[in-house]
Coordinates of C-alpha atoms in Angstrom, one line a residue:
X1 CA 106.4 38.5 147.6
X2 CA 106.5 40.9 144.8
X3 CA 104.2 40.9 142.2
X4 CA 105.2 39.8 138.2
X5 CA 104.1 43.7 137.3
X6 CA 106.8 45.3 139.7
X7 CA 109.6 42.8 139.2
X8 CA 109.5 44.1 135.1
X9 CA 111.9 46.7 134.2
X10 CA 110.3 50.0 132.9
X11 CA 111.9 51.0 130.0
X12 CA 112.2 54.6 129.4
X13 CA 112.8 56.2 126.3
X14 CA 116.2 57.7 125.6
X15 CA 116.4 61.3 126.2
X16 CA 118.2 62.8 123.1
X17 CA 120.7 65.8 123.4
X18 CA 118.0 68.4 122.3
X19 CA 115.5 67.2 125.0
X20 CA 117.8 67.2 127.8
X21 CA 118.5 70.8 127.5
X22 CA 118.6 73.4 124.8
X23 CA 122.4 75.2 125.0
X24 CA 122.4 78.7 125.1
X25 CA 125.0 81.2 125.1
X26 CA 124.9 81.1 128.9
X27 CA 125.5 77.8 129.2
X28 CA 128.6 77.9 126.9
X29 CA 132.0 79.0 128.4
X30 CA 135.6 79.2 127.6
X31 CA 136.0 78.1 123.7
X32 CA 132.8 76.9 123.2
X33 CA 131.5 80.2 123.7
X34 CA 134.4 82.3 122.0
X35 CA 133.4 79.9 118.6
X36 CA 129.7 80.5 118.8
X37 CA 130.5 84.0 119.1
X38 CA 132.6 84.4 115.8
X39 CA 130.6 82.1 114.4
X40 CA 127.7 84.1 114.9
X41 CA 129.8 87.5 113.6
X42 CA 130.2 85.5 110.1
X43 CA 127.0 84.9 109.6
X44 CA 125.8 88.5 110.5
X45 CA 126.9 90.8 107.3
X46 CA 124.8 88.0 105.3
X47 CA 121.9 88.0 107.6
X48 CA 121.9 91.8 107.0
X49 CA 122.5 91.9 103.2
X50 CA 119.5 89.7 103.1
X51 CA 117.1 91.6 105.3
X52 CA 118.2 94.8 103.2
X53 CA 118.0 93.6 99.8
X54 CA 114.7 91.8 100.5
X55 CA 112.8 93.9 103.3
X56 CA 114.2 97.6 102.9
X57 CA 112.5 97.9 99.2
X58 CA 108.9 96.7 100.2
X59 CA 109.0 98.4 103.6
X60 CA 109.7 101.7 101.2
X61 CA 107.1 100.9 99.0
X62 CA 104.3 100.6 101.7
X63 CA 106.0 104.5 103.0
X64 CA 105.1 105.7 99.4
X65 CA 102.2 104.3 99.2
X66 CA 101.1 106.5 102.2
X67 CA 102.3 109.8 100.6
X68 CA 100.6 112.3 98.6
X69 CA 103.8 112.5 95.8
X70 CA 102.9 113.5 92.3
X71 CA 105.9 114.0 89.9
X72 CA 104.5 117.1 88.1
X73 CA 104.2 118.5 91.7
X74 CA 107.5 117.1 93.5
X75 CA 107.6 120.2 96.3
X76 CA 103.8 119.9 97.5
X77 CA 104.5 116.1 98.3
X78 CA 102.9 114.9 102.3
X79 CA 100.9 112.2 104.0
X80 CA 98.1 111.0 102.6
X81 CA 96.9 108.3 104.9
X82 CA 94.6 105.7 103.8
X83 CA 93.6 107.8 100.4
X84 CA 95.8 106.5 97.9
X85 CA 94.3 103.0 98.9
X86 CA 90.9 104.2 98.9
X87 CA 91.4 105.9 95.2
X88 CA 92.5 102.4 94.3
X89 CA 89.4 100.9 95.1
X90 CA 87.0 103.6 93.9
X91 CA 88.5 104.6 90.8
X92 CA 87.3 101.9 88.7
X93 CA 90.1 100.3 87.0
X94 CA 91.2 98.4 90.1
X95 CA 88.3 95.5 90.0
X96 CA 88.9 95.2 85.9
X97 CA 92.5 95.0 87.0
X98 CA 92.0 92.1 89.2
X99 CA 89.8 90.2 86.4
X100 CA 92.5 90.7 83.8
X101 CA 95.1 89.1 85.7
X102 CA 93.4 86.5 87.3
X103 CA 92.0 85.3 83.6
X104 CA 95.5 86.0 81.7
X105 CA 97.2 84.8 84.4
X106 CA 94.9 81.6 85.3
X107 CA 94.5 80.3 81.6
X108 CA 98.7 80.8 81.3
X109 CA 99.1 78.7 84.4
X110 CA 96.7 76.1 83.3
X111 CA 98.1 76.0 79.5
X112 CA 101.6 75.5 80.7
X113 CA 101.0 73.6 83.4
X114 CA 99.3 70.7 81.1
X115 CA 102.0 71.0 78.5
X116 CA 104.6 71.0 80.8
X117 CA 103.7 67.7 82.1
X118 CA 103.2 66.5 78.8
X119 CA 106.5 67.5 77.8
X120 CA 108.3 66.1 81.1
X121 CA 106.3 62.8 79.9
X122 CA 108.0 62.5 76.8
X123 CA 111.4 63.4 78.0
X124 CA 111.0 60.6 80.8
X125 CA 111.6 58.4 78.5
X126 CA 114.5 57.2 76.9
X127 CA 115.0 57.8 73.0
X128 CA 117.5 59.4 70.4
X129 CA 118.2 63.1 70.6
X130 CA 116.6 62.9 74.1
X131 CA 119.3 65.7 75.6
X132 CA 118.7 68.1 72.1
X133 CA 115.6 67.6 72.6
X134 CA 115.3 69.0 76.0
X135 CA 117.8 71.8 75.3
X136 CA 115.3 73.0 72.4
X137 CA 112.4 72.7 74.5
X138 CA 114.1 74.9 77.6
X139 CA 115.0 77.5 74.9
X140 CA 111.5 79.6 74.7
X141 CA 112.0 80.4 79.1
X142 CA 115.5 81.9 77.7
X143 CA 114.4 84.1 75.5
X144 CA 113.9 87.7 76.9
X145 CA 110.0 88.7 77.8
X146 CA 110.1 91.4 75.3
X147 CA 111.7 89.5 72.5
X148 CA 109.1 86.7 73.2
X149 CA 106.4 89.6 73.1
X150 CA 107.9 90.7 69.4
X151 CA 108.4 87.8 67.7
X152 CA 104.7 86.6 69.0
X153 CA 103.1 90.2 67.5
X154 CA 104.7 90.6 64.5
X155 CA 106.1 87.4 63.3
X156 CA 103.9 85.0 64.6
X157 CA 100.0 86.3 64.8
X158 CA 100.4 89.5 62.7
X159 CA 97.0 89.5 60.8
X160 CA 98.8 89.7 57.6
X161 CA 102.6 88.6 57.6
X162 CA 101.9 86.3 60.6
X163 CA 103.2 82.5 60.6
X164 CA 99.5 81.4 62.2
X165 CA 97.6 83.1 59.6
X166 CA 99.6 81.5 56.9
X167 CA 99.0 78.0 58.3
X168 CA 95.3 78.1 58.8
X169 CA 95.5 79.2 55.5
X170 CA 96.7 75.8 54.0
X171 CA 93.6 75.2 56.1
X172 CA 90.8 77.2 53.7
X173 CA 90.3 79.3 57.1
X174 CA 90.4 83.3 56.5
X175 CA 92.9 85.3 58.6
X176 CA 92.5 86.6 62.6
X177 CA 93.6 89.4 63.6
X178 CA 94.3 88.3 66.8
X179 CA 96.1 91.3 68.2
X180 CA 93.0 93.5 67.5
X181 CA 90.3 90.9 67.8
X182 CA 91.7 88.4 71.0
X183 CA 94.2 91.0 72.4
X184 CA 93.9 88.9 76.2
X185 CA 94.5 85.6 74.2
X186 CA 97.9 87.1 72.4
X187 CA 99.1 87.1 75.9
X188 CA 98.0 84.2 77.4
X189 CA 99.4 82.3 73.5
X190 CA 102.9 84.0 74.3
X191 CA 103.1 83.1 78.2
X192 CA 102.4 79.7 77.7
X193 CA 105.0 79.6 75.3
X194 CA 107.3 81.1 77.5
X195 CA 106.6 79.5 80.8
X196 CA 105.8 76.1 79.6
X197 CA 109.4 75.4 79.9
X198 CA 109.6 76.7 83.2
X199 CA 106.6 73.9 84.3
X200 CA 108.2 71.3 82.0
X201 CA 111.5 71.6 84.0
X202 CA 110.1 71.2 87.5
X203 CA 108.0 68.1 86.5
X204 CA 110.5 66.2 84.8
X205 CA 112.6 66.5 88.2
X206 CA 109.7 64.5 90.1
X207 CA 109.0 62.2 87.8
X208 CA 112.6 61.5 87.3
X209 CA 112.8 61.2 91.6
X210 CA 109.9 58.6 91.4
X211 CA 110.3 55.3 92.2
X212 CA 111.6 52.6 89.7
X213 CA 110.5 49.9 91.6
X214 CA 107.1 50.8 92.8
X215 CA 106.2 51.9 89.4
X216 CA 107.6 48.3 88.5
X217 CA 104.8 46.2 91.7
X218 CA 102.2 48.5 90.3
X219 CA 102.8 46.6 86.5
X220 CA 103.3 43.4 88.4
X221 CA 100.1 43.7 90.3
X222 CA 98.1 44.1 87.2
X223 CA 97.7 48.5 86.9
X224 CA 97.9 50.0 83.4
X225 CA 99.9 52.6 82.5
X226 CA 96.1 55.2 83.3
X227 CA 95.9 53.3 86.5
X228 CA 99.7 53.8 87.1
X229 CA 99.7 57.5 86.1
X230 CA 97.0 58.5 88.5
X231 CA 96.8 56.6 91.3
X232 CA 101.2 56.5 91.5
X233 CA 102.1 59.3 89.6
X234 CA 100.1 61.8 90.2
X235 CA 100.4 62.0 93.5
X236 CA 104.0 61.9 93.8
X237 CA 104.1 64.9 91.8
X238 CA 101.9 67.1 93.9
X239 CA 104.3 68.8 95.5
X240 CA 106.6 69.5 92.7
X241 CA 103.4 70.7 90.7
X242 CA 102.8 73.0 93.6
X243 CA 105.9 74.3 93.2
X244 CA 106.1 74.9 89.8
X245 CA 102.0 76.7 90.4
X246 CA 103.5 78.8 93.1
X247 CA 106.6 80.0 91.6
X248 CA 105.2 80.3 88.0
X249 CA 102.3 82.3 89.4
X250 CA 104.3 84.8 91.3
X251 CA 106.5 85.1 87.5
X252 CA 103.4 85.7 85.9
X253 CA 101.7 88.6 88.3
X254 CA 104.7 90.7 87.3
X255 CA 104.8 90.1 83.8
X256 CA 104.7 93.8 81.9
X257 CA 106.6 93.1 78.7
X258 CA 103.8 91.5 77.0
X259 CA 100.7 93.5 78.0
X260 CA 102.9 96.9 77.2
X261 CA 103.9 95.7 73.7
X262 CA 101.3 94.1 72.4
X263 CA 98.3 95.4 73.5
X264 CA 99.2 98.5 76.0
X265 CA 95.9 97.7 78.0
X266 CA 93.5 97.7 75.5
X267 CA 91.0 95.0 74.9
X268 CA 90.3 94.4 79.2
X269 CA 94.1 93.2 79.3
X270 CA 95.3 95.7 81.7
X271 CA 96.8 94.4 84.8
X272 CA 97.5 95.2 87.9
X273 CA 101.5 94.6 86.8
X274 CA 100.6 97.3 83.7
X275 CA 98.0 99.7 86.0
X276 CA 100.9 100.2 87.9
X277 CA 103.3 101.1 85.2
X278 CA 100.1 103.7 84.5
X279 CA 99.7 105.5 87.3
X280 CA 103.2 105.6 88.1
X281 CA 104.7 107.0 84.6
X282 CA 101.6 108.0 82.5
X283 CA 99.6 109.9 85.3
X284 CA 102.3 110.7 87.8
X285 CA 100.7 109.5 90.9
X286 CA 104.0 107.8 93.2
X287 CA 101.8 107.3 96.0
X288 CA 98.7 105.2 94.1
X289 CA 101.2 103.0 92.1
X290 CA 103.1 102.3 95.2
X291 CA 99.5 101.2 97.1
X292 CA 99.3 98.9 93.5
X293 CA 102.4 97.5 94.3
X294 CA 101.2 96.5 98.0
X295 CA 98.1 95.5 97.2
X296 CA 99.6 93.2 93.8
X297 CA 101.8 91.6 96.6
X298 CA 99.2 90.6 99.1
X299 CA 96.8 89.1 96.0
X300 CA 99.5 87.4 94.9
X301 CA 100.4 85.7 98.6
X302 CA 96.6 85.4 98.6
X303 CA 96.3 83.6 94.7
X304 CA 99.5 81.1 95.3
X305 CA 98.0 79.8 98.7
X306 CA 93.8 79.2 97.1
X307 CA 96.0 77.5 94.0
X308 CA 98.5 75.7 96.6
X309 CA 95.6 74.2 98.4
X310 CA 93.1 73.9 95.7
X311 CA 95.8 71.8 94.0
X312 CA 96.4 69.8 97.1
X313 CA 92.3 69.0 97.5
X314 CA 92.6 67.5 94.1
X315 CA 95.3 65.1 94.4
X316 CA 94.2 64.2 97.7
X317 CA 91.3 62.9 96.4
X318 CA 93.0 61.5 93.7
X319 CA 95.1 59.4 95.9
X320 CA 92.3 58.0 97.7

């Protein structure tokens, strides 16, 4: 007599294609292989387009970043090792560098970050003019860095002719001269400007993805719209906000326009993007401004992953 537990059926689980046996071109024969050959010889000329047009320019940067090549002296160029990282460090304007960035950069991201999803708020929801709206909104990301940088020195915060100057004073307070006085805010007042856009953009798509219906139980269940926003909302547009941090970030690290027109470095708002330019055109040094360009792409791998999972801390919590 056979026990209850042997006479049941053990059901196994299905074995799918991919488990059964991963297909190589070994295995392949005939026309099977012949395709996945030619196949394979379409794809190539892309794959290597990619590689070259991505890979070749950085992989040249880190060479020149390990020569000793001034432009004044192009015949007495050789390898320099490690010193044209090692002058980067020591020389002083590298640390300053890194603060100057991180603070324009940081209070840009913030700014437009904030407005954006204020912004992508507003143009959730349904109302007249909603599509002119959004076009005149998008317009400022459009515009040209250094046309944004020009019409932000000279037409808007210009200490005498400036279009902020006049309005504060209707407002009985004196003029700034905000390109001599808050050089590092000019920036920051003209990325935000620029980039908010950008942000706005990238928001609007994930709130626009969310939900009707759960947004919809959450009103049935009794949430306000504060309730709604940031235990619903909020968290379904964390990775779209990480997205927009990430990408906006790695814009911003490379802005030049800005720092070159309006305030050329002075006032602590010199760069790493602009410290580059520097040593590369002003003082002649190919080798160090090549080590600034590897070391500005490493901090800026470095800044977007803190951010990325700084930002993912918060609306974790937030979701709890």
């Amino acid at each position: 007599m056979t026990s209850a537990v042997e006479e049941t059926p053990t059901i196994q689980p299905p074995i799918t294609a991919a488990k059964s046996k991963k297909v190589s071109l070994a295995d392949l024969k005939g026309q099977d292989l012949a395709q996945r050959k030619f196949a394979r010889k379409l794809i190539a000329p892309a794959l290597v387009a990619a590689i070259l047009i991505t890979q070749i320019p950085f992989l040249a940067t880190i060479y020149y970043s390990f020569q000793d090549w001034n432009l004044a002296r192009p015949q007495e160029r050789s390898f320099a090792g490690f010193s044209n990282y090692v002058a980067v460090v020591t020389n002083g304007a590298f640390l300053p560098s890194i603060w100057a960035t991180i603070r324009i950069v940081g209070g840009s991201m913030i700014l437009s970050l904030l407005l954006g999803l204020g912004l992508a708020m507003l143009l959730d929801r349904e109302f007249k003019g909603r599509a002119l709206a959004r076009t005149l909104l998008i317009t400022p990301f459009l515009v040209m860095p250094a046309a944004a940088a020009l019409i932000w020195k000279y037409s808007l915060l210009e200490v005498n002719t400036g279009m902020v100057n006049w309005g504060l004073g209707l407002l009985g307070i004196p003029p700034i001269a905000w390109n001599t006085d808050h050089p590092a805010l000019t920036i920051v007042f003209t990325l935000t400007w620029q980039y908010t856009p950008f942000m706005m953009l990238i928001l609007l798509a994930g709130l626009q993805s969310q939900a009707g219906d759960i947004l919809e139980a959450a009103n049935v269940d009794g949430a306000g719209a504060l309730q709604t926003f940031r235990y619903m909302t909020l968290p379904h547009l964390r990775t779209y906000a990480e997205l927009a941090i990430l990408l906006g970030t790695v814009f911003m690290i490379q802005v030049f326009d800005p720092v070159n027109i309006m305030t050329k470095g002075a006032g602590n708002t010199k760069t790493i993007a602009y410290l580059l330019y520097e040593r590369a055109f002003i003082g002649q040094q190919v080798g160090e401004a090549a080590a600034y360009g590897v070391i500005t792409v490493i901090l800026t791998i470095l800044f977007a992953t803190v951010a990325l999972r700084t930002l993912f801390k918060i609306f974790t919590e937030e979701a709890r």
